[in-house]
Each structure stands twice: as structure tokens, then as C-alpha cells.
Coordinates of C-alpha atoms and ligand atoms in Angstrom, one line a residue:
M2 CA 130.7 133.2 69.7
K3 CA 129.0 136.3 70.7
V4 CA 126.6 136.1 73.5
V5 CA 124.4 139.2 74.7
I6 CA 122.8 139.1 78.1
I7 CA 119.9 141.2 79.1
G8 CA 120.2 142.0 83.0
G9 CA 123.1 142.1 84.8
V10 CA 122.3 140.9 88.4
A11 CA 121.7 137.6 89.8
G12 CA 121.0 135.2 86.5
G13 CA 122.9 137.4 83.9
A14 CA 126.0 138.1 85.9
T15 CA 126.5 134.4 86.8
A16 CA 125.9 133.3 83.4
A17 CA 128.2 135.9 82.1
A18 CA 131.2 134.9 84.5
R19 CA 130.5 131.2 84.0
I20 CA 130.9 131.5 80.3
R21 CA 134.1 133.3 80.5
R22 CA 135.4 130.6 82.9
L23 CA 134.3 127.9 80.2
D24 CA 135.4 130.0 77.0
E25 CA 138.2 132.5 77.2
R26 CA 137.3 133.7 73.2
A27 CA 133.6 134.2 73.6
D28 CA 132.7 137.7 73.3
I29 CA 130.2 138.8 76.0
V30 CA 128.0 141.9 76.2
V31 CA 125.7 142.5 79.2
F32 CA 123.3 145.1 78.9
E33 CA 121.8 146.2 82.1
R34 CA 118.9 149.0 82.7
S35 CA 119.9 150.2 86.3
G36 CA 123.2 152.0 86.9
Y37 CA 124.9 148.9 88.9
V38 CA 125.7 145.6 88.1
S39 CA 125.7 142.3 90.3
Y40 CA 124.2 144.3 92.8
A41 CA 122.9 142.4 96.4
N42 CA 119.3 142.8 95.9
C43 CA 118.7 140.8 99.1
G44 CA 120.5 143.3 101.1
L45 CA 118.7 146.4 100.0
P46 CA 116.3 146.1 103.0
Y47 CA 119.1 146.2 105.3
Y48 CA 120.8 149.3 103.8
I49 CA 117.5 151.1 104.4
G50 CA 117.4 150.1 108.0
G51 CA 121.2 150.9 108.4
V52 CA 122.4 147.3 109.3
I53 CA 124.2 147.6 106.3
G54 CA 126.0 150.8 106.3
D55 CA 128.1 151.5 103.7
P56 CA 126.3 151.6 100.1
E57 CA 129.3 150.2 98.3
A58 CA 128.6 146.9 100.3
L59 CA 125.6 146.6 98.1
T60 CA 127.5 146.3 94.6
L61 CA 129.5 143.1 94.7
Q62 CA 131.0 144.0 91.6
T63 CA 131.3 147.0 89.2
P64 CA 131.5 147.3 85.2
E65 CA 135.2 148.0 85.6
S66 CA 136.0 145.0 88.2
F67 CA 133.9 142.8 86.2
F68 CA 136.1 143.7 82.9
S69 CA 139.3 143.3 84.5
R70 CA 138.3 140.1 86.0
F71 CA 136.3 138.5 83.4
R72 CA 136.5 140.8 80.1
V73 CA 132.8 141.0 79.9
D74 CA 131.6 144.3 78.4
M75 CA 128.9 145.2 81.1
R76 CA 126.9 148.4 79.7
V77 CA 125.1 149.8 82.8
R78 CA 122.2 152.3 82.0
H79 CA 121.5 150.5 78.8
E80 CA 117.8 149.2 78.5
V81 CA 117.3 146.7 75.7
T82 CA 114.0 147.7 73.9
S83 CA 113.2 145.0 71.5
I84 CA 114.4 141.6 70.5
H85 CA 114.6 140.4 67.0
P86 CA 115.2 136.8 66.8
D87 CA 114.9 136.7 62.7
R88 CA 117.9 138.8 62.4
K89 CA 119.4 137.6 65.6
T90 CA 119.8 141.3 67.1
V91 CA 118.5 143.3 69.8
R92 CA 117.8 146.9 70.0
V93 CA 119.2 149.0 72.8
R94 CA 119.0 152.3 74.2
N95 CA 121.7 154.0 76.0
L96 CA 119.6 155.8 78.8
D97 CA 122.0 158.7 79.3
T98 CA 122.7 159.5 75.5
G99 CA 119.2 158.7 74.4
E100 CA 121.2 157.0 71.3
S101 CA 119.7 153.7 70.2
F102 CA 121.5 151.1 68.3
E103 CA 121.2 147.3 67.6
E104 CA 123.3 144.6 68.5
G105 CA 124.0 141.2 67.2
Y106 CA 124.2 138.1 69.0
D107 CA 124.8 134.5 68.4
K108 CA 123.3 133.3 71.6
L109 CA 120.8 135.5 73.7
I110 CA 120.3 135.2 77.5
L111 CA 117.3 136.8 79.2
S112 CA 117.8 137.7 82.9
P113 CA 115.5 140.8 83.2
G114 CA 113.9 139.6 86.5
A115 CA 110.6 140.6 88.2
R116 CA 109.2 143.9 88.7
P117 CA 107.4 144.9 92.0
T118 CA 103.8 144.3 91.1
Q119 CA 102.0 147.4 90.4
P120 CA 98.3 147.3 90.9
R121 CA 96.3 149.8 88.5
L122 CA 94.8 151.8 91.7
P123 CA 94.6 155.5 92.2
G124 CA 97.7 157.0 93.5
V125 CA 100.1 154.4 92.8
G126 CA 102.5 156.8 91.3
L127 CA 102.5 159.4 94.0
G128 CA 106.0 160.7 95.3
K129 CA 105.6 159.0 98.7
V130 CA 104.4 155.8 97.5
F131 CA 107.7 153.6 96.9
T132 CA 108.5 150.1 95.6
L133 CA 111.7 148.4 95.9
R134 CA 113.8 146.4 93.6
T135 CA 117.1 148.2 92.5
V136 CA 119.8 150.0 94.2
E137 CA 118.2 153.0 92.8
D138 CA 114.9 152.4 94.6
T139 CA 116.8 151.9 97.8
F140 CA 118.6 155.3 97.5
R141 CA 115.1 156.8 96.7
I142 CA 113.7 155.6 99.9
K143 CA 116.9 156.2 101.9
E144 CA 117.2 159.7 100.7
H145 CA 113.2 160.5 101.4
I146 CA 113.9 159.2 105.1
G147 CA 116.8 161.4 105.4
A148 CA 115.4 164.4 104.1
H149 CA 111.8 164.1 105.5
H150 CA 112.2 162.0 108.7
P151 CA 108.8 160.1 108.2
K152 CA 107.2 159.1 111.5
S153 CA 105.1 156.4 109.8
A154 CA 105.1 154.1 107.2
V155 CA 102.7 151.4 105.6
L156 CA 103.6 148.4 103.8
A157 CA 101.1 147.2 101.4
G158 CA 101.9 143.4 101.0
G159 CA 103.3 141.3 103.8
G160 CA 105.9 138.8 101.7
F161 CA 109.6 138.7 102.0
I162 CA 110.3 142.0 100.9
G163 CA 107.4 143.6 103.1
L164 CA 108.2 142.1 105.9
E165 CA 112.1 142.7 105.7
L166 CA 111.4 146.3 105.1
A167 CA 108.8 146.4 107.9
E168 CA 111.4 145.4 110.5
N169 CA 113.9 147.8 109.0
L170 CA 111.6 150.7 109.2
R171 CA 110.5 150.0 112.7
Q172 CA 114.0 149.5 113.7
L173 CA 114.6 153.1 112.3
G174 CA 111.7 154.0 115.0
M175 CA 108.9 154.6 112.5
A176 CA 105.5 153.5 113.4
V177 CA 104.8 150.7 110.9
T178 CA 101.8 148.9 109.7
I179 CA 101.5 146.1 107.2
V180 CA 98.1 145.8 105.0
Q181 CA 97.1 143.3 102.8
R182 CA 94.3 141.3 101.6
P183 CA 95.6 137.9 102.4
R184 CA 94.7 136.9 106.2
Q185 CA 98.1 135.8 106.7
L186 CA 101.7 137.4 106.0
M187 CA 104.3 135.1 104.2
N188 CA 102.1 132.5 102.1
P189 CA 105.0 130.0 101.8
F190 CA 104.1 129.3 105.4
D191 CA 100.9 127.6 106.6
P192 CA 98.5 129.9 108.5
D193 CA 99.3 127.9 111.9
M194 CA 103.0 128.7 111.4
A195 CA 102.6 132.1 110.2
A196 CA 100.7 132.7 113.6
F197 CA 104.4 132.7 115.1
I198 CA 105.4 135.3 112.6
H199 CA 102.5 137.4 113.4
N200 CA 103.1 137.2 117.3
E201 CA 106.6 138.2 116.9
V202 CA 106.0 141.2 114.7
R203 CA 103.2 142.3 116.7
R204 CA 105.6 141.6 119.8
H205 CA 107.7 144.4 118.1
G206 CA 105.2 146.8 117.7
I207 CA 104.0 146.4 114.0
K208 CA 100.4 146.8 113.3
L209 CA 98.8 144.0 111.2
T210 CA 96.0 145.2 109.2
L211 CA 95.0 141.6 107.4
G212 CA 92.1 140.9 105.4
R213 CA 92.0 144.3 104.1
T214 CA 91.6 145.4 100.4
V215 CA 93.6 148.5 99.2
E216 CA 91.9 150.4 97.0
G217 CA 94.1 153.4 96.2
F218 CA 96.2 156.4 97.7
E219 CA 95.6 160.2 98.2
E220 CA 98.1 162.6 99.3
R221 CA 96.7 164.4 102.4
G222 CA 98.2 166.3 105.3
G223 CA 101.8 166.0 104.0
G224 CA 101.3 162.2 104.0
V225 CA 99.3 159.5 102.1
D226 CA 96.1 158.0 102.9
I227 CA 95.8 154.4 102.1
L228 CA 92.3 154.0 101.1
L229 CA 90.6 150.6 102.1
K230 CA 87.5 148.7 101.1
D231 CA 84.8 149.3 103.3
E232 CA 87.0 150.9 106.0
R233 CA 88.3 154.1 107.1
P234 CA 91.5 154.7 105.3
L235 CA 95.0 154.4 107.1
H236 CA 97.3 157.4 107.1
A237 CA 101.1 157.3 107.0
D238 CA 103.9 159.6 106.1
M239 CA 105.0 156.9 103.5
V240 CA 104.1 154.0 101.8
V241 CA 106.0 150.9 100.0
L242 CA 104.0 148.7 97.7
A243 CA 105.3 145.2 98.2
I244 CA 102.3 143.0 97.1
G245 CA 104.6 140.7 95.3
V246 CA 106.4 140.5 91.9
T247 CA 105.7 140.0 88.2
P248 CA 108.0 138.4 85.7
D249 CA 109.4 141.5 83.7
T250 CA 108.9 139.9 80.2
A251 CA 107.3 142.4 78.1
L252 CA 110.4 142.1 75.7
A253 CA 110.0 138.2 75.6
R254 CA 106.4 138.5 74.9
D255 CA 106.8 141.2 71.8
A256 CA 109.7 139.1 70.4
G257 CA 107.1 135.9 70.3
L258 CA 108.7 133.8 73.1
K259 CA 106.2 131.4 74.6
L260 CA 104.8 132.6 77.9
G261 CA 103.4 130.5 80.8
L262 CA 102.3 131.6 84.6
K263 CA 101.9 135.1 85.3
G264 CA 103.4 135.9 82.1
S265 CA 106.7 134.0 82.6
I266 CA 108.8 132.5 80.1
V267 CA 108.7 129.0 79.3
V268 CA 112.1 127.2 79.1
N269 CA 113.1 123.7 79.1
D270 CA 115.4 121.9 81.7
R271 CA 118.2 123.1 79.4
M272 CA 116.7 126.8 80.0
E273 CA 116.1 127.2 76.3
T274 CA 113.1 129.2 75.3
S275 CA 110.8 128.4 72.6
V276 CA 112.8 130.3 70.2
P277 CA 116.3 129.1 68.9
D278 CA 119.3 130.5 70.6
I279 CA 117.5 132.4 73.3
Y280 CA 117.8 131.2 76.9
A281 CA 116.2 132.6 80.0
V282 CA 116.6 132.6 83.7
G283 CA 115.6 133.7 87.1
D284 CA 112.7 135.5 88.1
A285 CA 111.6 135.9 84.6
V286 CA 111.1 132.2 84.0
Q287 CA 108.8 129.2 84.6
V288 CA 109.9 126.4 86.5
K289 CA 108.9 123.0 87.4
H290 CA 108.2 122.8 91.2
Y291 CA 110.5 120.1 92.3
V292 CA 107.8 118.5 94.9
T293 CA 104.6 118.7 92.8
G294 CA 106.0 118.7 89.2
G295 CA 103.7 121.5 88.3
D296 CA 104.6 124.8 86.6
A297 CA 105.7 127.3 89.2
V298 CA 107.3 130.8 89.4
I299 CA 109.7 131.0 92.1
S300 CA 111.5 134.4 92.5
L301 CA 114.5 133.4 94.6
A302 CA 118.4 134.3 94.2
G303 CA 119.5 130.5 94.5
P304 CA 117.5 129.3 91.4
A305 CA 118.8 132.3 89.5
N306 CA 122.5 131.7 90.4
K307 CA 121.8 127.9 89.5
Q308 CA 120.1 128.4 86.1
G309 CA 122.8 130.9 85.0
R310 CA 125.3 128.6 85.6
I311 CA 123.3 126.0 83.7
I312 CA 122.9 128.3 80.8
A313 CA 126.6 128.9 80.6
D314 CA 127.4 125.4 80.5
N315 CA 124.9 124.5 77.5
I316 CA 126.1 127.6 75.6
C317 CA 129.6 126.4 76.1
G318 CA 128.7 122.9 74.5
G319 CA 127.8 121.1 77.6
D320 CA 124.5 119.4 78.8
S321 CA 123.2 120.8 82.0
R322 CA 119.8 120.2 83.4
Y323 CA 117.7 122.3 85.9
A324 CA 116.1 120.0 88.3
G325 CA 113.1 122.2 89.4
S326 CA 112.6 124.7 92.1
Q327 CA 111.3 123.7 95.7
G328 CA 111.2 127.2 97.1
S329 CA 113.6 126.9 100.0
S330 CA 113.9 130.2 101.5
V331 CA 114.6 131.7 104.8
I332 CA 113.9 135.1 106.4
K333 CA 114.9 137.0 109.7
V334 CA 111.8 138.2 111.7
F335 CA 113.4 140.8 114.2
D336 CA 115.0 138.1 116.8
M337 CA 113.5 134.9 114.9
T338 CA 114.1 133.3 112.0
A339 CA 111.4 131.7 109.8
A340 CA 112.4 129.0 107.2
V341 CA 110.6 126.9 104.6
T342 CA 111.2 124.4 102.0
G343 CA 109.0 122.5 99.6
I344 CA 105.2 122.8 99.8
N345 CA 103.2 123.5 102.9
E346 CA 100.1 121.8 103.9
A347 CA 97.6 124.1 102.3
H348 CA 99.6 123.9 98.9
G349 CA 99.7 120.1 99.5
R350 CA 96.0 120.1 99.4
K351 CA 95.4 122.4 96.8
A352 CA 97.8 120.2 94.6
G353 CA 95.3 117.1 95.1
L354 CA 97.9 115.6 97.8
D355 CA 96.7 113.5 100.8
V356 CA 98.9 115.3 103.3
D357 CA 99.7 114.8 106.9
T358 CA 101.8 116.6 109.3
V359 CA 103.9 116.5 112.5
I360 CA 104.6 119.5 114.6
L361 CA 107.3 119.6 117.2
S362 CA 109.0 122.1 119.4
P363 CA 112.5 120.6 119.9
M364 CA 115.2 122.8 121.5
S365 CA 117.8 124.3 119.2
H366 CA 120.8 122.4 121.1
A367 CA 120.9 120.2 124.2
G368 CA 118.8 121.6 126.9
Y369 CA 121.2 121.5 129.5
Y370 CA 123.9 123.4 127.7
P371 CA 123.2 127.2 128.2
G372 CA 121.3 129.3 125.4
G373 CA 119.1 126.7 124.0
R374 CA 115.8 128.2 122.4
L375 CA 112.7 126.6 121.2
M376 CA 112.1 126.1 117.6
T377 CA 108.7 125.0 115.9
M378 CA 108.8 122.6 113.1
K379 CA 106.0 121.7 110.7
V380 CA 107.1 118.8 108.4
V381 CA 104.6 117.8 105.8
F382 CA 104.4 114.5 104.1
E383 CA 101.9 112.3 101.8
R384 CA 99.9 110.0 104.1
E385 CA 99.9 107.0 101.8
T386 CA 103.6 106.9 100.8
F387 CA 105.2 109.1 103.6
R388 CA 106.8 111.0 100.9
L389 CA 108.5 114.1 102.4
L390 CA 106.7 117.4 100.9
G391 CA 107.6 120.2 102.6
A392 CA 108.9 121.9 106.2
Q393 CA 108.3 125.1 108.0
I394 CA 110.7 126.1 110.9
I395 CA 110.2 129.3 113.2
G396 CA 112.7 129.6 115.9
F397 CA 116.1 131.1 116.8
E398 CA 119.5 129.5 116.2
G399 CA 119.8 126.4 114.4
V400 CA 116.7 127.2 112.1
D401 CA 118.5 127.6 108.9
K402 CA 120.7 124.5 109.5
R403 CA 117.6 122.2 110.0
I404 CA 115.5 123.7 106.9
D405 CA 118.8 122.9 104.8
V406 CA 119.0 119.4 106.1
L407 CA 115.3 118.9 105.3
A408 CA 115.7 120.7 101.7
S409 CA 118.3 118.2 101.1
A410 CA 116.2 115.4 102.1
I411 CA 113.3 116.5 99.8
H412 CA 115.7 116.7 96.8
G413 CA 117.1 113.2 97.5
G414 CA 113.6 111.9 97.3
M415 CA 113.4 110.7 100.9
T416 CA 110.7 109.6 102.8
A417 CA 109.7 111.5 105.9
I418 CA 110.2 108.3 108.1
E419 CA 114.0 108.2 106.6
L420 CA 114.4 111.3 108.4
K421 CA 115.2 109.3 111.7
D422 CA 118.3 107.7 109.7
L423 CA 120.1 110.8 109.0
D424 CA 123.6 110.7 110.8
L425 CA 123.8 114.5 111.7
A426 CA 126.6 116.3 113.8
Y427 CA 125.8 116.7 117.3
A428 CA 127.6 118.3 120.4
P429 CA 125.7 120.2 123.0
P430 CA 126.3 123.7 121.9
Y431 CA 124.9 122.7 118.6
S432 CA 122.3 120.0 118.7
S433 CA 120.9 117.1 120.7
A434 CA 121.9 113.5 120.1
K435 CA 118.5 113.1 118.5
D436 CA 118.5 116.2 116.4
P437 CA 115.4 117.9 115.7
V438 CA 115.3 116.6 112.0
N439 CA 115.8 112.9 113.6
M440 CA 113.0 113.7 116.0
A441 CA 110.6 114.5 113.1
G442 CA 111.5 111.3 111.4
F443 CA 110.6 109.2 114.8
M444 CA 107.5 110.9 115.0
V445 CA 106.4 110.0 111.5
E446 CA 107.8 106.6 112.0
N447 CA 105.5 106.2 115.2
I448 CA 102.6 107.5 112.9
A449 CA 103.5 104.8 110.2
K450 CA 103.7 102.0 112.9
G451 CA 100.5 103.1 114.4
L452 CA 102.1 103.7 117.6
V453 CA 100.6 107.2 118.0
K454 CA 97.4 109.0 116.3
Q455 CA 97.4 112.6 116.2
F456 CA 94.7 115.2 115.9
H457 CA 95.3 119.0 115.0
V458 CA 94.7 122.3 116.1
E459 CA 91.7 122.7 113.6
D460 CA 90.1 119.6 114.9
V461 CA 89.7 120.9 118.5
E462 CA 86.6 122.6 118.4
K463 CA 85.0 119.8 116.7
I464 CA 85.6 117.4 119.3
P465 CA 82.5 116.4 121.1
R466 CA 82.2 118.0 124.5
D467 CA 79.1 115.7 125.5
K468 CA 81.0 113.1 127.4
S469 CA 81.3 110.6 124.7
V470 CA 84.7 111.0 124.7
T471 CA 87.7 111.7 127.2
L472 CA 89.5 115.1 127.1
L473 CA 92.8 114.9 129.1
D474 CA 95.5 117.6 129.8
V475 CA 98.4 115.6 130.9
R476 CA 100.8 118.7 131.8
T477 CA 101.5 119.6 135.5
A478 CA 98.7 121.1 137.7
E479 CA 100.6 124.5 137.5
E480 CA 100.8 124.6 133.6
Y481 CA 97.1 124.0 133.3
A482 CA 96.1 126.5 135.8
K483 CA 98.0 129.0 133.5
G484 CA 95.8 128.1 130.7
H485 CA 94.0 125.1 129.2
V486 CA 91.8 124.1 126.4
E487 CA 88.3 124.2 127.7
G488 CA 86.7 121.0 128.7
F489 CA 90.0 119.4 129.0
Y490 CA 90.7 117.6 132.4
N491 CA 94.0 117.6 134.1
I492 CA 95.6 114.3 135.0
P493 CA 99.5 114.9 134.9
V494 CA 101.1 112.0 132.9
D495 CA 103.2 111.0 135.8
E496 CA 100.1 110.3 137.7
L497 CA 98.1 108.8 134.7
R498 CA 99.0 104.9 135.7
D499 CA 97.8 105.3 139.0
R500 CA 94.8 107.4 138.2
L501 CA 93.4 105.2 135.0
K502 CA 90.5 104.3 136.9
E503 CA 89.1 107.6 136.8
L504 CA 88.9 107.2 132.8
E505 CA 85.8 105.4 131.7
P506 CA 86.7 102.3 129.4
G507 CA 85.7 102.2 126.0
K508 CA 85.9 105.9 125.4
R509 CA 88.5 107.3 122.9
V510 CA 90.8 109.6 124.8
Y511 CA 91.9 113.1 123.5
L512 CA 95.3 114.1 124.9
I513 CA 97.1 117.5 125.3
C514 CA 100.3 118.5 126.6
Q515 CA 102.6 121.5 126.2
S516 CA 104.4 120.3 123.2
G517 CA 103.2 116.8 122.1
L518 CA 105.8 114.7 123.7
R519 CA 104.0 114.0 127.1
S520 CA 100.6 113.5 125.3
Y521 CA 102.4 111.0 123.2
I522 CA 104.0 109.2 126.3
A523 CA 100.6 109.2 127.9
A524 CA 98.8 107.7 124.6
R525 CA 101.2 105.1 124.8
I526 CA 100.5 104.1 128.5
L527 CA 96.8 104.5 127.6
E528 CA 96.8 102.1 124.4
E529 CA 99.0 99.5 126.4
N530 CA 96.0 99.7 129.0
G531 CA 93.4 99.1 126.4
Y532 CA 92.3 102.6 125.7
E533 CA 92.1 104.3 122.3
A534 CA 94.0 107.5 122.4
C535 CA 95.1 110.1 120.1
H536 CA 97.2 113.5 121.0
L537 CA 97.3 117.2 120.0
A538 CA 100.0 117.5 117.2
G539 CA 102.0 120.5 118.3
G540 CA 100.5 120.6 121.9
F541 CA 99.2 123.3 123.9
R542 CA 101.9 125.7 122.9
F543 CA 101.3 125.5 119.3
Y544 CA 97.4 125.7 119.9
D545 CA 97.7 128.9 122.3
A546 CA 100.0 130.5 119.4
V547 CA 97.4 129.9 116.9
M548 CA 94.5 130.8 119.1
N549 CA 96.2 134.2 119.7
D550 CA 96.2 134.8 116.2
R551 CA 92.5 133.7 115.7
G552 CA 90.5 134.0 112.5
L553 CA 93.5 132.6 110.6
I554 CA 92.4 128.8 110.6
D555 CA 90.6 127.3 107.5
S556 CA 88.4 125.1 109.5
A557 CA 87.0 123.7 106.3
A558 CA 89.7 121.4 106.1
P559 CA 89.8 118.8 109.0
C560 CA 92.9 116.3 109.1
G561 CA 94.1 113.8 111.1
M562 CA 90.9 112.9 112.8
D563 CA 90.5 109.9 110.6
Q564 CA 93.7 108.4 111.8
G565 CA 92.6 108.8 115.6
Ligands
LIG611 P1 117.4 140.3 88.9 O1 118.7 140.0 89.9 O2 116.3 141.0 89.3 O3 118.2 141.3 87.7 C1 117.4 141.6 86.6 C2 117.9 142.9 86.2 O4 117.7 143.1 84.8 C3 117.6 144.2 86.8 O5 118.7 145.0 87.4 C4 116.8 144.8 85.5 O6 117.2 146.3 85.8 C5 117.7 144.4 84.5 N1 116.9 144.4 83.4 C6 115.4 144.5 83.2 N2 114.9 144.5 81.8 C7 116.1 145.0 81.3 C8 116.1 145.4 80.0 N3 115.0 145.3 79.0 N4 117.4 145.9 79.6 C9 118.4 145.8 80.3 N5 118.3 145.3 81.8 C10 117.2 144.8 81.9 N6 115.7 136.2 97.0 C11 116.5 135.3 98.0 O7 116.6 133.9 97.7 N7 116.9 135.4 99.3 C12 116.7 136.9 99.8 O8 116.6 137.2 100.9 C13 116.0 137.8 99.0 N8 115.8 139.1 99.1 C14 115.5 140.3 98.2 C15 115.2 141.5 98.7 C16 114.8 142.2 97.6 C17 114.6 143.8 98.2 C18 114.8 141.9 96.3 C19 114.3 143.0 95.4 C20 115.0 140.4 96.0 C21 115.2 139.4 97.1 N9 115.1 138.4 96.5 C22 115.7 137.3 97.3 C23 115.0 137.9 95.1 C24 116.2 137.8 94.3 O9 116.8 138.9 94.5 C25 116.0 137.5 92.7 O10 115.2 136.2 93.1 C26 116.9 137.5 91.9 O11 117.8 138.7 92.1 C27 116.9 137.0 90.4 O12 117.5 137.3 89.7 P2 117.4 137.4 88.2 O13 118.5 137.4 87.3 O14 116.2 136.8 87.5 O15 116.9 139.1 88.3

């Protein structure tokens, strides 16, 4: 059996190695357009920033090491220029010699990845306007910085790659601005959670120019003008375009393969394309979203590696199936970690789901053990069924661990209530006896049992201030004095039982505390005393972070009030 693979990095290299492990006799040829195989795309921004010092650390394997271990013929600087399914061949150009030849296959795997999205704007090709995808792109940026010592950079786009690059360039001492049309960075996060990311990057001196449309680039004064719609241009010594990625599927299209979203290759759960004996993997393919069941394009390394393994199994006579992607991802944002899995609240609404959320601010580990830090966790679930749909966490230590637990829970089809039952490891340096994930489950169970009702940050401005309801802040007088929501009156939770007579009977009470814990306790006291109470999800801490990032909330979508 002869297997030809187009693209020798995440999906392609994984498939090649697994095919060899399953079949000692297969003839495996990989064509890779760049000069490197199996390189660490995810490490590239950190090489630019100097966190990874040794360029060799970026290349996990070389064609030689791959050959000696797996007997795979890895041909770098070879570009496949066309696919001919009728005669089961691909046409290949050797980029060093210019020679072109045809190579036959029994099975063909497409792992061409995705290209940085290049808008058709004037100046996109300028020498100081970069993109980042390959090792070569990385060296180009690094060499430019070494030779010209740019003092400022504009990142057009604030997704994963833009944000990682922004941090790394900032750490090189450059003045960094992120500009983009969306009003929030990192769209896997809801706008309220993104506020924590915005606050962190601003705290490190990165300027955010959000909600602006870039219209082109012009060289000026040794740097680049970034032209904006209806605004004065920005100016920087260099620009990196990172507005997203587009599946690199021109070859597949020309060969008549069925394409889907964003021009991605349509595959079934065995990763087979619409054309017999051609498989596809990774950033180039359309997947089923594990949570919504809808079509999705999810460009991440984990799915690419798993899919490569599945293809190898199927080519070698097995029957492996890809269950779908749920977009679990994590990113370092200076001192913080931001992680997400499943769908967020906004995506849930767009998918037509009736979603609700809990927001909590637990400590990363037991409060009495030194070094614990707060994290902000938002768990999204379906209101009727309590099906767990997604989670977002932003904090310091322990964020990655909690998101992976939540990702596993989603994969296992658990409800958000069942999070309370997970038997998770605990010792004071690592967690609390009630782990944050358990805490989220307790909170959802309380909602399910009608023990607590919530309102959300976007509801705060809509609460009547006409004395028809009671607005109560149950933090200490000191906390209240430092900042509170206009119209809320202060009775600390520990004084509440003794001061109930200050609250008019028959009026619904809206409660706020710092994180949502004391307001929950207050709500229980009030409910037990005949009042109807609801409390602010996430508390003043969450409200304050979002308000500091004002203008981002989609006030058109109130939620939670109907539970109140
Ligand atoms: P790739 O790994 O991109 O490989 C595709 C290869 O195919 C390329 O090397 C390309 O040169 C080659 N190719 C394309 N067309 C041809 C052709 N016609 N002939 C020959 N060769 C061809 N994901 C995460 O999960 N976490 C991260 O932290 C993360 N960070 C990232 C940081 C950066 C800077 C980048 C660029 C990506 C990052 N990713 C991250 C995404 C992750 O790298 C991709 O999802 C993953 O590599 C996709 O695997 P793939 O095999 O589909 O494509």
C-alpha cells in the first residue's frame, strides 16, 4: 500500500507515524511545502519573544530523524500543485529545483492546514506587514526585529495568535496595539469574560483599539500607516496580520472534493472526503461541533492530532471514528491563564439554545494555604435540561486543570448539576475540599431546586430604581465604601437578620455581594423570612471588571430575570 500525505506537520506527521506503527510494509511519502516537518506551530510566538531561545526546539523532528525512526519519506520544500483522483496521482513541484513530477497513491491524506486570512486590502503585501504560520514566517519576523529594532507594532486581530504575539512583542519592549473590528478579543469567550483579558493586557501596556475597521496599509516614515475607516490612521514600525485563518483547500477544491464552511473539506466521521481513498484532517476540514451537533471549523492542534491517528487506523483496516470537536483551548495572557471549552453563552443563543450560566470566583486552592489566587469561572448550561454546554475560566494557577475537568464532563454528556458529584483530588496546595468544579455544580443544583435565583450583569441597569423593589448590597461597610452599584443600599450579611425590619415586605430584593457567595446566603435568609430574593451572578467583582470594559455588553439579550 502506498500512502501519500500532503502536509507534514500536526495531522500529516501524526498520520504518517501511526500508519508505520500499524503497518511495517506501507510505502509512506509526505510532501511538505515548507522547509520543516513536524514543527511546533504553537511555540512560534514564544520563539519570537525569546521565551524559547533555541530555534531547534521548534522542530520536533527532521526528515532524517523521521526516516530513521519511521522509514517515512519526508520531502520538504515539495509542494503538491494538483490532485488527480481519476488516475490516483498528485503533481508535485520541487521548490528548490523547479522540477515537477507525478506521484501515485493508493491512499491520499490531505493535511494542508489553514492560511492566515489575508484580506484584500491595499498594502497587505508590504515588507513590514507580516503573517505567522510557518517556521519561515517566524524567522522572517525574528530577523526583521533583530535587524531593524522596531519600537512599535500593530497586531491586526486579537485571537489566539494575535494575542500571543502581542504579549511576546510587548515583552521585547515594543509599544503594542491590537486593532480589530470585533469589540472583544478572543471570541470563544463571552464579552463579559473577555473583559478580564482586556483588563490584563491593558495592565501590561498593550493598547486595544477595538471596534475599528482596518482599510489598508501604507508605508510612511520608515514604518507603516494602518488605515482605519472613519478614523485617523495608526502608525507602527511593523504590523502583523492575525485576523484569523482560512482552510488551505484550493487543491481539494480543484480536485472536486466537496467543500463546506469557510471552504473547508467535508469529511465523515472516519475522516473520509467525498472522493474515494482521499482522507483529510486538521485545520482544513469541517467537523461536527460536539456540543451543538452543527458544522464547525475548529483550528486547533488537539483535533488535528487525533484525526491523524483516526485516519491511520482506518487506512490500515480499522474503524476509528471522530466524535467531534468542542473547541477546548487555553492561552497564557501575561500572568493569567484563560481557557474555554464547549460553547459560550452568546454562541448558545445563536444556536437557538435556551442557556443559563453560573459565575463564580473560587480560589485556586485552599484559602488558608499560601499562594492561592482567585479565578473567574463561567459555566454555561441549558436551562430546561441542565445539560452542560460550555465553560470559560480566567485566572492563574489551576485554570487549565479545571477546564480539562469540565471538558471531560461535557464529553461524557454530564449535566451541570452532576459536576457536584465529581470526586476530585484535594490537598490544600492544590484545591479545596469543594473544588471549583464541584462548586459550580452546587450552584446549578441550587438553581434547579429553586433555592436561589440569579440576575446578571446585563440586567443591572434595567432593575427599577423607583422603590418598587429593594436593592441591597450585603458586603461590609468598608467594601461598600470603596465602590458599589448606584442605588444599592448597604446592610452587611451578618447584620441582615437583625435589620430585616428595614426591608419593606412584599418587595422583591435584589442582592449584591463581592463574589456571589454572601448574596446567596443573604438570599436564603430572606427567602426563609418570606421575602422574594435574587442575587447578582458573579457579584460586584465581576460587575466591576465588566464595567471597566464598558461598551462590550450586548444589552439586547437579558437573561436570568425570568427566574427571579
Ligand atoms: P499544519 O500543522 O498547519 O500543517 C500543514 C502543513 O501543510 C504546513 O506546514 C504547510 O506548509 C503544508 N502544506 C499546505 N499545502 C501544501 C501543499 N500543497 N503541498 C505541500 N505541503 C503543503 N493550536 C492549539 O491547539 N494550541 C496552540 O497553542 C496553538 N498555537 C498556535 C500558534 C501559531 C502561531 C499557529 C500558526 C498555530 C497554532 N495552533 C495552536 C494551531 C495548530 O498549530 C493547528 O491547529 C495545527 O497545526 C493544524 O494541523 P494541520 O496538520 O491541519 O496543519
